[in-house]
Short mmCIF file of C-alpha atoms in Angstrom, two decimals:
data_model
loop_
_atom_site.label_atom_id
_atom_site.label_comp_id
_atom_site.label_asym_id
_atom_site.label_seq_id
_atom_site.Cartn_x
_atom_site.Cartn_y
_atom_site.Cartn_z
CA UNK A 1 -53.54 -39.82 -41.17
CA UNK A 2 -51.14 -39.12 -38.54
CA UNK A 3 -51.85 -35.94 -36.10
CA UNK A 4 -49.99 -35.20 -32.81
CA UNK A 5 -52.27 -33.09 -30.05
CA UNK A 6 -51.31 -32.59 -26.39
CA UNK A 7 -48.35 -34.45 -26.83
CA UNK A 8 -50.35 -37.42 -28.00
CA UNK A 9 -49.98 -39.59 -31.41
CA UNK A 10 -53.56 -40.05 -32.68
CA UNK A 11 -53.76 -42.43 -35.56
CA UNK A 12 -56.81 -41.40 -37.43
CA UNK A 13 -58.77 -43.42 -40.33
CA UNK A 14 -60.49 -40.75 -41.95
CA UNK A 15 -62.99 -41.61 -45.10
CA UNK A 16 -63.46 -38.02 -46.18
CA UNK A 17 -60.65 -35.16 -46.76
CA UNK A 18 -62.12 -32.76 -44.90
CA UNK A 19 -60.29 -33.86 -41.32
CA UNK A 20 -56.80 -34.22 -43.18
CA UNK A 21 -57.41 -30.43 -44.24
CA UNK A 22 -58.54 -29.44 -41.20
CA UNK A 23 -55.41 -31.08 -39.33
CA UNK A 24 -52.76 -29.17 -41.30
CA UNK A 25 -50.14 -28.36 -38.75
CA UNK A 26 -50.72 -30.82 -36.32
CA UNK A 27 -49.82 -33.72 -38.70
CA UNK A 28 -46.70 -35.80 -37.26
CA UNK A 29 -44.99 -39.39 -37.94
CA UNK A 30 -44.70 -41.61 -35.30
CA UNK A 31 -44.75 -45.66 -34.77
CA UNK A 32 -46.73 -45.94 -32.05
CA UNK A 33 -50.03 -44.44 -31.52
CA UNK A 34 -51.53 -43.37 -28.00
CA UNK A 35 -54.62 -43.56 -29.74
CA UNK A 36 -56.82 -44.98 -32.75
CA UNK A 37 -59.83 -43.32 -34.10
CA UNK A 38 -62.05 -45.15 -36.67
CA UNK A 39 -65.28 -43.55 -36.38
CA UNK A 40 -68.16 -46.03 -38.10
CA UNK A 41 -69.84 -44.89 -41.15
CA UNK A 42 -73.91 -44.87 -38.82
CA UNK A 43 -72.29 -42.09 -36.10
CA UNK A 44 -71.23 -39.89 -39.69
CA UNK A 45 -74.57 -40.50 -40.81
CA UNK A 46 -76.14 -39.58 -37.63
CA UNK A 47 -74.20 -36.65 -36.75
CA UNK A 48 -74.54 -35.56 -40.75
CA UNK A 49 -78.64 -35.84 -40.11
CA UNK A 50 -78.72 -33.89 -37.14
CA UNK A 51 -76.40 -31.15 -38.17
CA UNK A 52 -77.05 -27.84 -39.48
CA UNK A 53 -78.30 -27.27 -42.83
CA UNK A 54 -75.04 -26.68 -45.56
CA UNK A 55 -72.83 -29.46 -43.20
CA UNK A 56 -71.28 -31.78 -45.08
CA UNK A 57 -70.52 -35.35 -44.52
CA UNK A 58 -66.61 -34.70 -43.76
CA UNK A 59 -67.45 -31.73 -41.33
CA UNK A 60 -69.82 -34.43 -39.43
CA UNK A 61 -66.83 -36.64 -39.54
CA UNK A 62 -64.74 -34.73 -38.04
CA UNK A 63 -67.18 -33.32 -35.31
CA UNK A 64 -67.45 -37.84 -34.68
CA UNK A 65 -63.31 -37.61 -34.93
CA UNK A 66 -63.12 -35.44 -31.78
CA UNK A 67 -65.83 -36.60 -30.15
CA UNK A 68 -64.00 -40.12 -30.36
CA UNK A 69 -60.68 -38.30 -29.25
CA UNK A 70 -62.64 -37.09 -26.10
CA UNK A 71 -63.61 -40.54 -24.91
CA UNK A 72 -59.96 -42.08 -24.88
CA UNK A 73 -58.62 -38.88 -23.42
CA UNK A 74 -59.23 -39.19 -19.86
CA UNK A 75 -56.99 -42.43 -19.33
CA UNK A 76 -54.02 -39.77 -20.14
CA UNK A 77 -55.40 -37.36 -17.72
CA UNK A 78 -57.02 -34.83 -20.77
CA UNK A 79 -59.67 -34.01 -21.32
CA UNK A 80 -61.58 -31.73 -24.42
CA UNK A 81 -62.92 -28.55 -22.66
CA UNK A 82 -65.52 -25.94 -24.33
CA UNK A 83 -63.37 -22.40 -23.92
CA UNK A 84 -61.82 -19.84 -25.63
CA UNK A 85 -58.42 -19.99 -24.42
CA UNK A 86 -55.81 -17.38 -24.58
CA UNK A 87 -52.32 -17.12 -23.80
CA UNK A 88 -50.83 -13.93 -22.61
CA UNK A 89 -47.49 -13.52 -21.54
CA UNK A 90 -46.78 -16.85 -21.11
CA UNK A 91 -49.54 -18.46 -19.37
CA UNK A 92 -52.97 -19.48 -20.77
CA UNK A 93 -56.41 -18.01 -19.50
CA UNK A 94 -59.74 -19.78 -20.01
CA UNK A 95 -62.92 -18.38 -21.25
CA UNK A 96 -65.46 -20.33 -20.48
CA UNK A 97 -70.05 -19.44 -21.13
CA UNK A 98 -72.53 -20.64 -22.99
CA UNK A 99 -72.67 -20.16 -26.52
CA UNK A 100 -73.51 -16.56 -27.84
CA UNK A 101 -72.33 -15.03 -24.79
CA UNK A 102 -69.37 -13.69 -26.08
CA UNK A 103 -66.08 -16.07 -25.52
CA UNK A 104 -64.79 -14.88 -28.58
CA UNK A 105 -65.46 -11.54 -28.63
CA UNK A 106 -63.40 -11.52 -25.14
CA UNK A 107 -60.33 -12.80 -26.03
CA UNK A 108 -60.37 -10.87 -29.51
CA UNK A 109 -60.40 -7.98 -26.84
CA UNK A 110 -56.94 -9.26 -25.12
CA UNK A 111 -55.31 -9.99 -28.38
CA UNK A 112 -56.09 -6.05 -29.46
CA UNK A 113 -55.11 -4.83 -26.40
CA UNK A 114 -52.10 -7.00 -25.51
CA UNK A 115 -50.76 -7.00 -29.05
CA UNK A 116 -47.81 -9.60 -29.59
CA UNK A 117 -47.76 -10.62 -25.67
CA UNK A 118 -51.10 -12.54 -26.66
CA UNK A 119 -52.08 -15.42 -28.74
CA UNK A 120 -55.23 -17.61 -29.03
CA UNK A 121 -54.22 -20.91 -28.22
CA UNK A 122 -57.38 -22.16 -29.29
CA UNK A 123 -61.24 -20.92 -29.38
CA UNK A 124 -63.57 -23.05 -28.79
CA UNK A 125 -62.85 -26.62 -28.05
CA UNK A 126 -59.46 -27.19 -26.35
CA UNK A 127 -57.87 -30.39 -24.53
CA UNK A 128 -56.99 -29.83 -20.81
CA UNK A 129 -54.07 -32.05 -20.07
CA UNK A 130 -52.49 -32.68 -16.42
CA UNK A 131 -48.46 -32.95 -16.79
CA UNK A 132 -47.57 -33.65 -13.45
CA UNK A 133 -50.14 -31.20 -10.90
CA UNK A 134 -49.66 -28.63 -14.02
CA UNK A 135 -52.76 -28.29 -16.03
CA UNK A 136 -52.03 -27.55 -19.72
CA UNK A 137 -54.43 -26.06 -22.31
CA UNK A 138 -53.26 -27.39 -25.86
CA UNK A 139 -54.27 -26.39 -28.99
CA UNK A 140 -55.95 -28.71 -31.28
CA UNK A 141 -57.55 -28.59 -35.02
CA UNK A 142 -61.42 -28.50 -33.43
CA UNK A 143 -61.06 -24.63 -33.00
CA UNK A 144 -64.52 -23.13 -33.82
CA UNK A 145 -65.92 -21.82 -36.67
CA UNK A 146 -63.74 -19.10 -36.80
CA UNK A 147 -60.66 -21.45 -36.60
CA UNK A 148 -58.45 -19.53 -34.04
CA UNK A 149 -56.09 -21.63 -32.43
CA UNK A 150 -52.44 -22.77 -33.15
CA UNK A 151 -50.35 -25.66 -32.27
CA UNK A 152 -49.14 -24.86 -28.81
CA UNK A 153 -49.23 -26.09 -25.06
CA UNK A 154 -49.39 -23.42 -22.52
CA UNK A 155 -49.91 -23.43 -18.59
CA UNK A 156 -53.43 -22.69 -17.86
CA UNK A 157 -53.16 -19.94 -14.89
CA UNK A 158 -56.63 -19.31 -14.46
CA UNK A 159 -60.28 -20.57 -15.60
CA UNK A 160 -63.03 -17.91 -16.25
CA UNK A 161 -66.35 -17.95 -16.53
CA UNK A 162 -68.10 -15.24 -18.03
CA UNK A 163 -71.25 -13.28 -18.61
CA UNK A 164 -72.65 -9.66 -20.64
CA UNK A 165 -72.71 -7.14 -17.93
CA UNK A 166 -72.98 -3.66 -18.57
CA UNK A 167 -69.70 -2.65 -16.21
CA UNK A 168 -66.80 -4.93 -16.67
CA UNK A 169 -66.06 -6.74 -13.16
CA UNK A 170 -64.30 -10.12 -11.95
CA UNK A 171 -64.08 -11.77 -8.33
CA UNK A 172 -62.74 -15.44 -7.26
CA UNK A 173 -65.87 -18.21 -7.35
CA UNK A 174 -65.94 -21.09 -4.72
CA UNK A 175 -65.98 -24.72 -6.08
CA UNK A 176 -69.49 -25.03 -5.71
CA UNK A 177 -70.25 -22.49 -8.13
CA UNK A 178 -67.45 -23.61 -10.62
CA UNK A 179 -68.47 -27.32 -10.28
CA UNK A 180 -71.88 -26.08 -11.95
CA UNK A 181 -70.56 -23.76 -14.32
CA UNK A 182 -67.38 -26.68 -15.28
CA UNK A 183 -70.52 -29.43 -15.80
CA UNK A 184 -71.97 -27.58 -18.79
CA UNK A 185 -68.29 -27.48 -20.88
CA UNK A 186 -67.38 -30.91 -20.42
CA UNK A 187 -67.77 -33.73 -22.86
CA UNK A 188 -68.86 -36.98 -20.68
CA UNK A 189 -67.49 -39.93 -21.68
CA UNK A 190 -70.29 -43.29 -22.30
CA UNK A 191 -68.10 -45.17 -20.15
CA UNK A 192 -68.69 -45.79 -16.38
CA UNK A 193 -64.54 -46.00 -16.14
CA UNK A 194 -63.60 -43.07 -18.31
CA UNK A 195 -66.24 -41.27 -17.02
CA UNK A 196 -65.14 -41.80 -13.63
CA UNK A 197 -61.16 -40.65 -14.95
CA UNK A 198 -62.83 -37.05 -15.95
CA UNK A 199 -64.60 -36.42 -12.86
CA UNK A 200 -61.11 -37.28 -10.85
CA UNK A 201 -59.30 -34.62 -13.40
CA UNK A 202 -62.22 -32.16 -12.57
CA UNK A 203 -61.69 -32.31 -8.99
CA UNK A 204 -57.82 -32.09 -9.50
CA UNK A 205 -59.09 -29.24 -12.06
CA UNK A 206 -60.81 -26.64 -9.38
CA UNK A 207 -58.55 -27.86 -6.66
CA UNK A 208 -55.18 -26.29 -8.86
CA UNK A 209 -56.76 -23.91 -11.14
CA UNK A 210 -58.66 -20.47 -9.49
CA UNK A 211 -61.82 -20.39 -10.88
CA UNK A 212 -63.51 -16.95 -11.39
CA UNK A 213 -66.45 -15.15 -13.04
CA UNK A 214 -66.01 -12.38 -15.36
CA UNK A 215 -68.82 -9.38 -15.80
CA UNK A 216 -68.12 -7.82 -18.94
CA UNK A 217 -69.54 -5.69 -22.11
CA UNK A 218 -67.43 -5.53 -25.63
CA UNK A 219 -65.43 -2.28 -24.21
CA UNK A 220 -61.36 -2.80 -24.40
CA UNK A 221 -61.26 -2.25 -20.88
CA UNK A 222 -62.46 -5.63 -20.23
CA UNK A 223 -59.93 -7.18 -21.02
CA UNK A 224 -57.60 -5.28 -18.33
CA UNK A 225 -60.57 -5.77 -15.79
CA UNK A 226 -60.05 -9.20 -16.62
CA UNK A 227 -56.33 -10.04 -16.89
CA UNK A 228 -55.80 -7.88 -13.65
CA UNK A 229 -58.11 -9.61 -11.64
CA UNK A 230 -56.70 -12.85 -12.05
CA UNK A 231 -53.08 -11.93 -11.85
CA UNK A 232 -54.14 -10.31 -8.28
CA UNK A 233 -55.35 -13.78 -7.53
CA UNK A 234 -52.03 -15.61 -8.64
CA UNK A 235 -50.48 -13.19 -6.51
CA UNK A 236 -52.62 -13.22 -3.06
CA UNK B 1 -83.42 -50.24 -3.38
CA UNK B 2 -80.53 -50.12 -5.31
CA UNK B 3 -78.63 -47.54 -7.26
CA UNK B 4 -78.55 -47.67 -10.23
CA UNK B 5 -75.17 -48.55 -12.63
CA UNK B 6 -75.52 -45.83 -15.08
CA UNK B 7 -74.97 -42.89 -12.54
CA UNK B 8 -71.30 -42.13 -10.97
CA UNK B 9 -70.83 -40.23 -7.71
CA UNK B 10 -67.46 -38.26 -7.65
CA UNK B 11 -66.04 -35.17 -5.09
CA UNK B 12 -65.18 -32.47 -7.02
CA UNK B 13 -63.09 -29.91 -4.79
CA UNK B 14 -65.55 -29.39 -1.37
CA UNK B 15 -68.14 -31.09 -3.69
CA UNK B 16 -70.16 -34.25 -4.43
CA UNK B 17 -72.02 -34.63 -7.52
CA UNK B 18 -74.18 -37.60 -9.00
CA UNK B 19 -74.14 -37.50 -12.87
CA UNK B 20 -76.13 -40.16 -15.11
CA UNK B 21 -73.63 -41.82 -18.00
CA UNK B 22 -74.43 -43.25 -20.88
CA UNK B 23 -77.60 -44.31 -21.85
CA UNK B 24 -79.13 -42.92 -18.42
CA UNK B 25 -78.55 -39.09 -20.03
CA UNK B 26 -81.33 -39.54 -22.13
CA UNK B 27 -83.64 -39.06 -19.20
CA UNK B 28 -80.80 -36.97 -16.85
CA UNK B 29 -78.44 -34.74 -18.34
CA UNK B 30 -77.96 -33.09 -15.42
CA UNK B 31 -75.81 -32.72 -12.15
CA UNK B 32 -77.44 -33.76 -8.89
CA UNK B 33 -74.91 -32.22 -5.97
CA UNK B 34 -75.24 -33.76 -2.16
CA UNK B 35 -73.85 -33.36 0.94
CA UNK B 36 -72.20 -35.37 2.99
CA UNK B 37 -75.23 -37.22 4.09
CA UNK B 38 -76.38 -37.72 0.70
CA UNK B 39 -73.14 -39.03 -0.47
CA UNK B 40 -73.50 -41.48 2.79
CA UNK B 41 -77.05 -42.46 1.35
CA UNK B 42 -75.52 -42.75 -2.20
CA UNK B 43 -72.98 -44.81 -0.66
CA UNK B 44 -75.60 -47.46 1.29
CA UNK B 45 -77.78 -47.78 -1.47
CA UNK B 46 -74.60 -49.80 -3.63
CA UNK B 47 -76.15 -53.28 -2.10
CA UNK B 48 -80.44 -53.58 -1.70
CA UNK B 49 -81.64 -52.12 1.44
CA UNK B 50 -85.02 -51.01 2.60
CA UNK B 51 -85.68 -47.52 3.32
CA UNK B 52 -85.62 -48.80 7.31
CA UNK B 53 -81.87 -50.43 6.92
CA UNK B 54 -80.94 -46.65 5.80
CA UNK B 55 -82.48 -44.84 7.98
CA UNK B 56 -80.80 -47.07 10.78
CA UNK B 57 -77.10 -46.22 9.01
CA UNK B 58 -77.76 -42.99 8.78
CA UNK B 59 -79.04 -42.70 12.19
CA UNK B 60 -76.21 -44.83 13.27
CA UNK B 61 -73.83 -42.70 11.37
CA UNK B 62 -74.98 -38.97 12.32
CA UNK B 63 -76.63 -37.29 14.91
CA UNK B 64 -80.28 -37.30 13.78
CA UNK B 65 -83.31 -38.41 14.98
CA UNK B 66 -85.42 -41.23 13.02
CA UNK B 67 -87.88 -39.69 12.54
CA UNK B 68 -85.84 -36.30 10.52
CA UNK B 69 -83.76 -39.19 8.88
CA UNK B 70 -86.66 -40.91 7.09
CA UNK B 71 -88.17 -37.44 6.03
CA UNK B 72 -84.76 -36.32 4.50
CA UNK B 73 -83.58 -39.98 3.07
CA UNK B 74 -87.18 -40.07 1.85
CA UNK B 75 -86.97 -36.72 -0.10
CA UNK B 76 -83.60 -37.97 -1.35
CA UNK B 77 -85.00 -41.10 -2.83
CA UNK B 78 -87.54 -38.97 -4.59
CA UNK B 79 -85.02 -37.29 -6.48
CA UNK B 80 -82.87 -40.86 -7.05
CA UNK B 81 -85.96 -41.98 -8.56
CA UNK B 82 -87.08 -39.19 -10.74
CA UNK B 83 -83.89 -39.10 -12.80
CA UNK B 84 -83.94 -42.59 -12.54
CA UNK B 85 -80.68 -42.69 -10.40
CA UNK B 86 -82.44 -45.89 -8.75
CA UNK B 87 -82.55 -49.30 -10.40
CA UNK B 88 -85.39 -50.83 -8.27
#
């Protein structure tokens, strides 16, 4: 099947139908694919084993698919990033924690409180993508369990990380602190080379995007705590 | 010693990390950040040189005393070798 994701063409041999029902909207006809995924049979098998219980062979399959995605990506200056992105008025904001903390909650927040100005772009695994020294957050079909996401590009304005806190708060971070907090959501490519690529679009990364952490509980006002504090930032 | 192949060194923003690839993540999945003088050491330790050839860059390089640049490269290698960031 044919799929088209951060402006790529991805060419994908699938075995079971799980991915082609998973990559409804993204499907596209081109000639030419920027990249080929064939993932072999022992990584299904492997991923399958070590899964969940109730996972079936296609879902492993298409956990392999992206995971293959993620290793060609850097060479086009993407890469996949684990966040629950959200676009609001425009511009995209990245939630970024480890799981359980609450990504999702969060932006669920900003989508009841901003109403039509908001949309999840996607939320859990998106692809970062440099278009010129504009960092993009793009939707793809690997959008979490609870499949939020859509087919759309967006300028990423800001990239959060966040944490339960009784009172809702949010101040800039350094790049020492994001560098440890980025190192977590990243997949790392096997390959000295692509490997290399990523850590180049990381630095490019925290040197264009203001990095912040986010203090919050489930209340509505954390959402304005948060979207205010980084549009004081853009503005400064 | 020699570094080994399986770990990158990059500057990301003000910072410089060493991160194992690959196979070497089975033992390391972790993030080892450095200063500048570490990133010098990381940086000297691409060809086979004693632990006397480095301190002699690094005295050569910075304004330390031998004797403080063997204790800290020394501590350093520690590390390189634990996560098995060193190949011999």
């Amino acid at each position: 099947m044919k799929i088209r994701i951060a402006e790529l063409n991805i060419e994908i041999q699938n075995r079971y139908p799980y991915t082609a029902r998973q990559c409804v909207g993204y499907e596209a006809e081109f000639d030419r694919a920027d990249i080929t995924v064939c993932v072999p049979i022992e990584d299904v098998k492997r991923e399958f084993e070590r899964s969940v219980e109730g996972c079936s062979p296609g879902y492993a399959e298409f956990i392999c698919i992206y995971r293959a995605i993620a290793r060609e990506l850097p060479r086009f200056g993407a890469f996949v990033f684990h966040a629950s992105v959200v676009e609001c008025d425009g511009r995209a904001y990245a939630f970024t924690a480890t799981s359980g903390t609450g990504k999702s909650t969060h932006t669920a927040l900003w989508l009841q409180e901003f109403g039509a100005r908001a949309r999840i772009i996607n939320g859990d695994k998106p692809i970062f993508r440099f278009f010129g020294d504009t960092l993009y957050a793009c939707g793809t079909p690997w959008c979490g369990k609870e499949r939020q996401g859509c087919n759309a590009v967006s300028p990423l304005a800001a990239l959060c990380f966040l944490e339960r806190d009784t009172v809702n708060r949010i101040a800039p971070i350094d790049d020492a602190e994001a560098v440890k907090h980025l190192f977590h959501q990243i997949f790392i490519p096997e390959s000295i080379e692509a490997a290399g690529l990523l850590f180049d679009l990381l630095d490019r990364t925290v040197r264009n995007i203001p990095t912040y952490l986010l203090g919050c509980n489930i209340s509505p006002e954390a959402a304005h705590v948060a979207y205010r504090g980084m549009q004081r930032g853009e503005n400064e | 010693m020699i570094r080994s192949n399986l770990f990158i060194k990059r500057k990301i923003g003000t910072q410089f990390v060493i991160v194992a690839i690959g196979e070497a993540t089975k033992r390391f999945n972790g993030m080892i950040t450095v200063n500048e003088t570490g990133s010098f050491i990381w940086d000297q330790l691409e060809k086979d040189i004693t632990l006397d050839e480095l301190v002699n860059a690094v005295t050569a390089e910075y304004e330390v005393d031998a004797d403080t640049a063997r204790a800290d490269a020394g501590r350093f290698i520690e590390t390189l070798k634990e996560v098995g960031a060193l190949a011999q």
